[in-house]
N, CA and C atoms as an extended XYZ file, in Angstrom:
360
Properties=species:S:1:pos:R:3:atomname:S:1:resname:S:1:resid:I:1 pbc="F F F"
N        91.310      131.048       97.272 N   MET     1
C        92.312      130.716       98.263 CA  MET     1
C        92.434      129.203       98.444 C   MET     1
N        91.286      128.527       98.562 N   ARG     2
C        91.332      127.078       98.755 CA  ARG     2
C        91.989      126.380       97.570 C   ARG     2
N        91.694      126.860       96.366 N   ARG     3
C        92.293      126.249       95.182 CA  ARG     3
C        93.811      126.408       95.219 C   ARG     3
N        94.279      127.571       95.615 N   ALA     4
C        95.718      127.812       95.708 CA  ALA     4
C        96.348      126.889       96.743 C   ALA     4
N        95.667      126.681       97.861 N   GLN     5
C        96.181      125.770       98.886 CA  GLN     5
C        96.234      124.338       98.368 C   GLN     5
N        95.167      123.917       97.674 N   ARG     6
C        95.142      122.559       97.104 CA  ARG     6
C        96.267      122.377       96.097 C   ARG     6
N        96.485      123.397       95.260 N   ASP     7
C        97.560      123.314       94.266 CA  ASP     7
C        98.925      123.207       94.939 C   ASP     7
N        99.125      123.957       96.014 N   LEU     8
C       100.390      123.904       96.748 CA  LEU     8
C       100.601      122.521       97.356 C   LEU     8
N        99.563      121.980       97.971 N   VAL     9
C        99.653      120.638       98.561 CA  VAL     9
C        99.952      119.613       97.474 C   VAL     9
N        99.292      119.723       96.332 N   ARG    10
C        99.507      118.786       95.227 CA  ARG    10
C       100.948      118.861       94.719 C   ARG    10
N       101.481      120.072       94.570 N   ARG    11
C       102.869      120.220       94.100 CA  ARG    11
C       103.856      119.604       95.087 C   ARG    11
N       103.645      119.862       96.375 N   ARG    12
C       104.524      119.273       97.397 CA  ARG    12
C       104.449      117.752       97.361 C   ARG    12
N       103.225      117.244       97.257 N   MET    13
C       103.015      115.802       97.236 CA  MET    13
C       103.735      115.188       96.031 C   MET    13
N       103.551      115.766       94.853 N   LEU    14
C       104.191      115.218       93.658 CA  LEU    14
C       105.710      115.332       93.746 C   LEU    14
N       106.199      116.351       94.438 N   HIS    15
C       107.641      116.510       94.642 CA  HIS    15
C       108.223      115.343       95.436 C   HIS    15
N       107.405      114.712       96.282 N   ASP    16
C       107.872      113.600       97.113 CA  ASP    16
C       107.816      112.242       96.419 C   ASP    16
N       107.182      112.153       95.262 N   VAL    17
C       107.085      110.863       94.560 CA  VAL    17
C       108.463      110.249       94.292 C   VAL    17
N       109.462      111.004       93.820 N   PRO    18
C       110.775      110.388       93.569 CA  PRO    18
C       111.441      109.810       94.821 C   PRO    18
N       111.011      110.239       96.003 N   LYS    19
C       111.583      109.737       97.251 CA  LYS    19
C       110.922      108.445       97.719 C   LYS    19
N       109.862      108.028       97.039 N   ALA    20
C       109.118      106.830       97.444 CA  ALA    20
C       109.923      105.568       97.153 C   ALA    20
N       109.656      104.523       97.930 N   ASN    21
C       110.243      103.206       97.673 CA  ASN    21
C       109.449      102.459       96.617 C   ASN    21
N       108.136      102.717       96.580 N   VAL    22
C       107.257      101.991       95.669 CA  VAL    22
C       105.967      102.782       95.464 C   VAL    22
N       105.361      102.571       94.296 N   ILE    23
C       104.038      103.106       94.011 CA  ILE    23
C       103.106      101.910       93.908 C   ILE    23
N       102.038      101.925       94.679 N   VAL    24
C       101.045      100.850       94.641 CA  VAL    24
C        99.852      101.376       93.845 C   VAL    24
N        99.443      100.620       92.803 N   THR    25
C        98.350      101.072       91.942 CA  THR    25
C        97.243      100.032       91.860 C   THR    25
N        96.130      100.457       91.243 N   ASN    26
C        95.012       99.521       91.110 CA  ASN    26
C        94.674       99.035       89.699 C   ASN    26
N        95.219       99.257       88.631 N   PRO    27
C        96.322      100.079       88.143 CA  PRO    27
C        95.929      101.421       87.537 C   PRO    27
N        94.648      101.666       87.235 N   THR    28
C        94.348      102.898       86.504 CA  THR    28
C        93.813      104.037       87.353 C   THR    28
N        92.987      103.765       88.330 N   HIS    29
C        92.311      104.852       89.040 CA  HIS    29
C        93.072      105.408       90.235 C   HIS    29
N        93.814      104.572       90.937 N   PHE    30
C        94.500      105.027       92.147 CA  PHE    30
C        95.992      104.736       92.072 C   PHE    30
N        96.767      105.633       92.671 N   ALA    31
C        98.203      105.413       92.840 CA  ALA    31
C        98.580      105.968       94.210 C   ALA    31
N        99.329      105.168       94.959 N   VAL    32
C        99.751      105.572       96.304 CA  VAL    32
C       101.257      105.348       96.413 C   VAL    32
N       101.986      106.409       96.744 N   ALA    33
C       103.441      106.334       96.886 CA  ALA    33
C       103.783      106.094       98.352 C   ALA    33
N       104.593      105.052       98.589 N   LEU    34
C       104.987      104.690       99.951 CA  LEU    34
C       106.482      104.879      100.147 C   LEU    34
N       106.843      105.329      101.327 N   ARG    35
C       108.256      105.455      101.697 CA  ARG    35
C       108.445      104.814      103.059 C   ARG    35
N       109.552      104.078      103.166 N   TYR    36
C       109.885      103.467      104.451 CA  TYR    36
C       111.384      103.528      104.659 C   TYR    36
N       111.786      104.078      105.799 N   GLU    37
C       113.183      104.105      106.211 CA  GLU    37
C       113.254      103.321      107.510 C   GLU    37
N       113.835      102.135      107.435 N   GLU    38
C       113.795      101.174      108.539 CA  GLU    38
C       114.229      101.744      109.881 C   GLU    38
N       115.306      102.469      109.921 N   ASN    39
C       115.829      102.958      111.204 CA  ASN    39
C       115.252      104.305      111.631 C   ASN    39
N       114.426      104.899      110.779 N   ARG    40
C       113.887      106.227      111.090 CA  ARG    40
C       112.375      106.266      111.238 C   ARG    40
N       111.686      105.249      110.731 N   MET    41
C       110.223      105.255      110.748 CA  MET    41
C       109.691      104.023      111.459 C   MET    41
N       108.610      104.208      112.193 N   ARG    42
C       107.964      103.055      112.839 CA  ARG    42
C       107.223      102.204      111.821 C   ARG    42
N       106.696      102.857      110.792 N   ALA    43
C       105.916      102.165      109.761 CA  ALA    43
C       106.052      102.943      108.458 C   ALA    43
N       105.796      102.297      107.328 N   PRO    44
C       105.814      103.026      106.055 CA  PRO    44
C       104.797      104.171      106.069 C   PRO    44
N       105.106      105.194      105.311 N   ARG    45
C       104.230      106.364      105.221 CA  ARG    45
C       103.777      106.569      103.779 C   ARG    45
N       102.602      107.139      103.639 N   VAL    46
C       102.093      107.548      102.333 CA  VAL    46
C       102.675      108.930      102.056 C   VAL    46
N       103.484      109.045      101.005 N   VAL    47
C       104.074      110.346      100.680 CA  VAL    47
C       103.310      111.054       99.570 C   VAL    47
N       102.498      110.301       98.831 N   ALA    48
C       101.663      110.892       97.786 CA  ALA    48
C       100.558      109.906       97.453 C   ALA    48
N        99.428      110.453       97.030 N   LYS    49
C        98.352      109.587       96.564 CA  LYS    49
C        97.466      110.396       95.640 C   LYS    49
N        96.824      109.682       94.732 N   GLY    50
C        95.944      110.383       93.819 CA  GLY    50
C        95.038      109.433       93.081 C   GLY    50
N        93.995      110.019       92.511 N   ALA    51
C        93.048      109.269       91.697 CA  ALA    51
C        93.054      109.855       90.289 C   ALA    51
N        92.773      108.998       89.330 N   ASP    52
C        92.603      109.379       87.935 CA  ASP    52
C        93.799      110.179       87.394 C   ASP    52
N        93.630      111.473       87.084 N   LEU    53
C        94.720      112.237       86.463 CA  LEU    53
C        95.923      112.386       87.385 C   LEU    53
N        95.674      112.576       88.660 N   ILE    54
C        96.797      112.690       89.599 CA  ILE    54
C        97.501      111.345       89.719 C   ILE    54
N        96.735      110.264       89.714 N   ALA    55
C        97.340      108.925       89.745 CA  ALA    55
C        98.218      108.715       88.518 C   ALA    55
N        97.748      109.169       87.368 N   ALA    56
C        98.543      109.041       86.140 CA  ALA    56
C        99.841      109.833       86.270 C   ALA    56
N        99.773      111.032       86.842 N   ARG    57
C       100.979      111.852       87.020 CA  ARG    57
C       101.947      111.191       87.994 C   ARG    57
N       101.419      110.581       89.053 N   ILE    58
C       102.277      109.867       90.002 CA  ILE    58
C       102.996      108.729       89.286 C   ILE    58
N       102.277      107.984       88.443 N   ARG    59
C       102.910      106.891       87.692 CA  ARG    59
C       103.974      107.419       86.731 C   ARG    59
N       103.703      108.550       86.081 N   GLU    60
C       104.693      109.160       85.179 CA  GLU    60
C       105.955      109.544       85.941 C   GLU    60
N       105.787      110.214       87.065 N   LEU    61
C       106.945      110.618       87.872 CA  LEU    61
C       107.722      109.402       88.359 C   LEU    61
N       107.008      108.364       88.736 N   ALA    62
C       107.672      107.133       89.171 CA  ALA    62
C       108.524      106.576       88.044 C   ALA    62
N       107.985      106.564       86.844 N   SER    63
C       108.740      106.063       85.693 CA  SER    63
C       109.974      106.925       85.426 C   SER    63
N       109.808      108.236       85.484 N   GLU    64
C       110.921      109.157       85.240 CA  GLU    64
C       112.041      109.000       86.264 C   GLU    64
N       111.696      108.603       87.480 N   HIS    65
C       112.676      108.517       88.568 CA  HIS    65
C       112.978      107.088       88.997 C   HIS    65
N       112.588      106.128       88.165 N   SER    66
C       112.862      104.699       88.414 CA  SER    66
C       112.328      104.208       89.758 C   SER    66
N       111.166      104.702       90.141 N   VAL    67
C       110.495      104.197       91.340 CA  VAL    67
C       109.625      103.023       90.896 C   VAL    67
N       109.791      101.861       91.501 N   PRO    68
C       109.008      100.693       91.085 CA  PRO    68
C       107.509      100.907       91.292 C   PRO    68
N       106.734      100.354       90.367 N   VAL    69
C       105.276      100.413       90.441 CA  VAL    69
C       104.758       98.989       90.550 C   VAL    69
N       103.921       98.747       91.553 N   VAL    70
C       103.355       97.418       91.781 CA  VAL    70
C       101.838       97.524       91.702 C   VAL    70
N       101.242       96.662       90.881 N   GLU    71
C        99.786       96.617       90.799 CA  GLU    71
C        99.253       95.709       91.900 C   GLU    71
N        98.497       96.300       92.804 N   ALA    72
C        97.856       95.564       93.901 CA  ALA    72
C        96.537       96.284       94.189 C   ALA    72
N        95.518       96.021       93.368 N   PRO    73
C        94.273       96.795       93.457 CA  PRO    73
C        93.644       96.905       94.843 C   PRO    73
N        93.433       95.806       95.575 N   PRO    74
C        92.798       95.971       96.890 CA  PRO    74
C        93.650       96.815       97.850 C   PRO    74
N        94.967       96.628       97.799 N   LEU    75
C        95.861       97.393       98.670 CA  LEU    75
C        95.858       98.867       98.280 C   LEU    75
N        95.916       99.157       96.986 N   ALA    76
C        95.897      100.548       96.528 CA  ALA    76
C        94.623      101.252       96.990 C   ALA    76
N        93.487      100.591       96.843 N   ARG    77
C        92.219      101.194       97.277 CA  ARG    77
C        92.200      101.413       98.789 C   ARG    77
N        92.667      100.421       99.539 N   ALA    78
C        92.674      100.546      101.005 CA  ALA    78
C        93.576      101.693      101.455 C   ALA    78
N        94.752      101.796      100.860 N   LEU    79
C        95.672      102.880      101.221 CA  LEU    79
C        95.084      104.234      100.843 C   LEU    79
N        94.549      104.322       99.637 N   TYR    80
C        93.998      105.586       99.157 CA  TYR    80
C        92.880      106.083      100.074 C   TYR    80
N        91.981      105.196      100.443 N   HIS    81
C        90.804      105.599      101.215 CA  HIS    81
C        91.055      105.737      102.720 C   HIS    81
N        92.119      105.119      103.231 N   ASN    82
C        92.286      105.061      104.686 CA  ASN    82
C        93.506      105.768      105.256 C   ASN    82
N        94.410      106.247      104.407 N   VAL    83
C        95.636      106.865      104.921 CA  VAL    83
C        95.815      108.240      104.283 C   VAL    83
N        96.005      109.235      105.120 N   GLU    84
C        96.260      110.589      104.637 CA  GLU    84
C        97.714      110.717      104.189 C   GLU    84
N        97.982      111.704      103.359 N   ILE    85
C        99.349      111.973      102.925 CA  ILE    85
C       100.174      112.337      104.159 C   ILE    85
N       101.313      111.674      104.306 N   GLY    86
C       102.168      111.874      105.467 CA  GLY    86
C       101.860      110.915      106.594 C   GLY    86
N       100.750      110.194      106.468 N   GLY    87
C       100.345      109.285      107.529 CA  GLY    87
C       100.992      107.919      107.419 C   GLY    87
N       101.126      107.275      108.583 N   GLU    88
C       101.634      105.902      108.622 CA  GLU    88
C       100.531      104.948      108.188 C   GLU    88
N       100.944      103.860      107.556 N   ILE    89
C        99.942      102.867      107.185 CA  ILE    89
C        99.386      102.230      108.459 C   ILE    89
N        98.123      101.843      108.454 N   PRO    90
C        97.546      101.214      109.647 CA  PRO    90
C        98.061       99.790      109.829 C   PRO    90
N        98.036       99.337      111.065 N   ALA    91
C        98.528       97.990      111.390 CA  ALA    91
C        97.840       96.916      110.566 C   ALA    91
N        96.587       97.127      110.221 N   ALA    92
C        95.845       96.134      109.437 CA  ALA    92
C        96.457       95.911      108.053 C   ALA    92
N        97.249       96.865      107.571 N   LEU    93
C        97.858       96.746      106.238 CA  LEU    93
C        99.348       96.414      106.293 C   LEU    93
N        99.908       96.218      107.487 N   TYR    94
C       101.341       95.936      107.622 CA  TYR    94
C       101.780       94.747      106.773 C   TYR    94
N       101.064       93.647      106.856 N   VAL    95
C       101.495       92.432      106.155 CA  VAL    95
C       101.495       92.658      104.649 C   VAL    95
N       100.430       93.240      104.121 N   ALA    96
C       100.344       93.467      102.675 CA  ALA    96
C       101.447       94.410      102.199 C   ALA    96
N       101.672       95.494      102.935 N   VAL    97
C       102.713       96.449      102.545 CA  VAL    97
C       104.095       95.820      102.706 C   VAL    97
N       104.290       95.045      103.757 N   ALA    98
C       105.580       94.366      103.953 CA  ALA    98
C       105.872       93.421      102.795 C   ALA    98
N       104.862       92.737      102.287 N   GLN    99
C       105.063       91.840      101.146 CA  GLN    99
C       105.490       92.622       99.909 C   GLN    99
N       104.856       93.756       99.675 N   VAL   100
C       105.215       94.591       98.523 CA  VAL   100
C       106.640       95.111       98.677 C   VAL   100
N       106.976       95.644       99.850 N   LEU   101
C       108.322       96.182      100.063 CA  LEU   101
C       109.384       95.090       99.976 C   LEU   101
N       109.095       93.925      100.516 N   THR   102
C       110.041       92.804      100.428 CA  THR   102
C       110.291       92.436       98.976 C   THR   102
N       109.232       92.384       98.196 N   TYR   103
C       109.351       92.085       96.766 CA  TYR   103
C       110.264       93.108       96.079 C   TYR   103
N       110.048       94.390       96.358 N   ILE   104
C       110.856       95.452       95.745 CA  ILE   104
C       112.308       95.360       96.196 C   ILE   104
N       112.540       95.155       97.483 N   TYR   105
C       113.914       95.054       97.990 CA  TYR   105
C       114.640       93.866       97.360 C   TYR   105
N       113.944       92.749       97.199 N   ARG   106
C       114.568       91.572       96.582 CA  ARG   106
C       114.887       91.818       95.118 C   ARG   106
N       113.992       92.484       94.408 N   LEU   107
C       114.267       92.818       93.007 CA  LEU   107
C       115.512       93.690       92.891 C   LEU   107
N       115.594       94.698       93.742 N   LYS   108
C       116.756       95.592       93.701 CA  LYS   108
C       118.036       94.849       94.065 C   LYS   108
N       117.971       93.975       95.053 N   ALA   109
C       119.152       93.210       95.464 CA  ALA   109
C       119.606       92.276       94.355 C   ALA   109
N       118.664       91.624       93.686 N   SER   110
C       119.053       90.701       92.616 CA  SER   110
C       119.598       91.463       91.414 C   SER   110
N       119.097       92.665       91.172 N   ALA   111
C       119.626       93.476       90.074 CA  ALA   111
C       121.061       93.901       90.366 C   ALA   111
N       121.351       94.221       91.627 N   ARG   112
C       122.724       94.606       91.997 CA  ARG   112
C       123.666       93.411       91.946 C   ARG   112
N       123.147       92.234       92.287 N   ALA   113
C       123.989       91.037       92.346 CA  ALA   113
C       124.216       90.411       90.978 C   ALA   113
N       123.376       90.747       90.011 N   ALA   114
C       123.508       90.150       88.676 CA  ALA   114
C       124.836       90.570       88.063 C   ALA   114
N       125.558       89.616       87.488 N   PRO   115
C       126.837       89.966       86.860 CA  PRO   115
C       126.626       90.859       85.646 C   PRO   115
N       127.565       91.733       85.451 N   TYR   116
C       127.533       92.627       84.306 CA  TYR   116
C       127.746       91.809       83.042 C   TYR   116
N       126.870       92.012       82.083 N   ARG   117
C       126.996       91.289       80.810 CA  ARG   117
C       127.229       92.296       79.700 C   ARG   117
N       128.278       92.053       78.956 N   ARG   118
C       128.604       92.942       77.859 CA  ARG   118
C       128.067       92.347       76.575 C   ARG   118
N       127.352       93.145       75.798 N   SER   119
C       126.839       92.641       74.519 CA  SER   119
C       127.938       92.701       73.479 C   SER   119
N       127.884       91.755       72.560 N   ARG   120
C       128.939       91.672       71.535 CA  ARG   120
C       128.415       92.029       70.191 C   ARG   120
């Protein structure tokens, strides 16, 4: 029964990876998927996290769904060990997570603003 429950939780968690704004990795052992909706959430939330094989699957799903992956080993470890799936990040990690999200938002904005270039 417990194994079935764990498998169900894992499937739900992996289903939420495409909804993440960013995946924070360490880069090989841990992966933590974060989602933040400015007008709906008080703080970013962990929507998925995993170690080793699950971390690899999270990175694969991120690649398949164009979710940015950022290597930040100390942050990935802190998130993995201190925040449950569905939980808000703690105030102690606000600055680090804000820096990662700002970086991702700026990358996306500059990609949208870049003029279309046609190859000849």
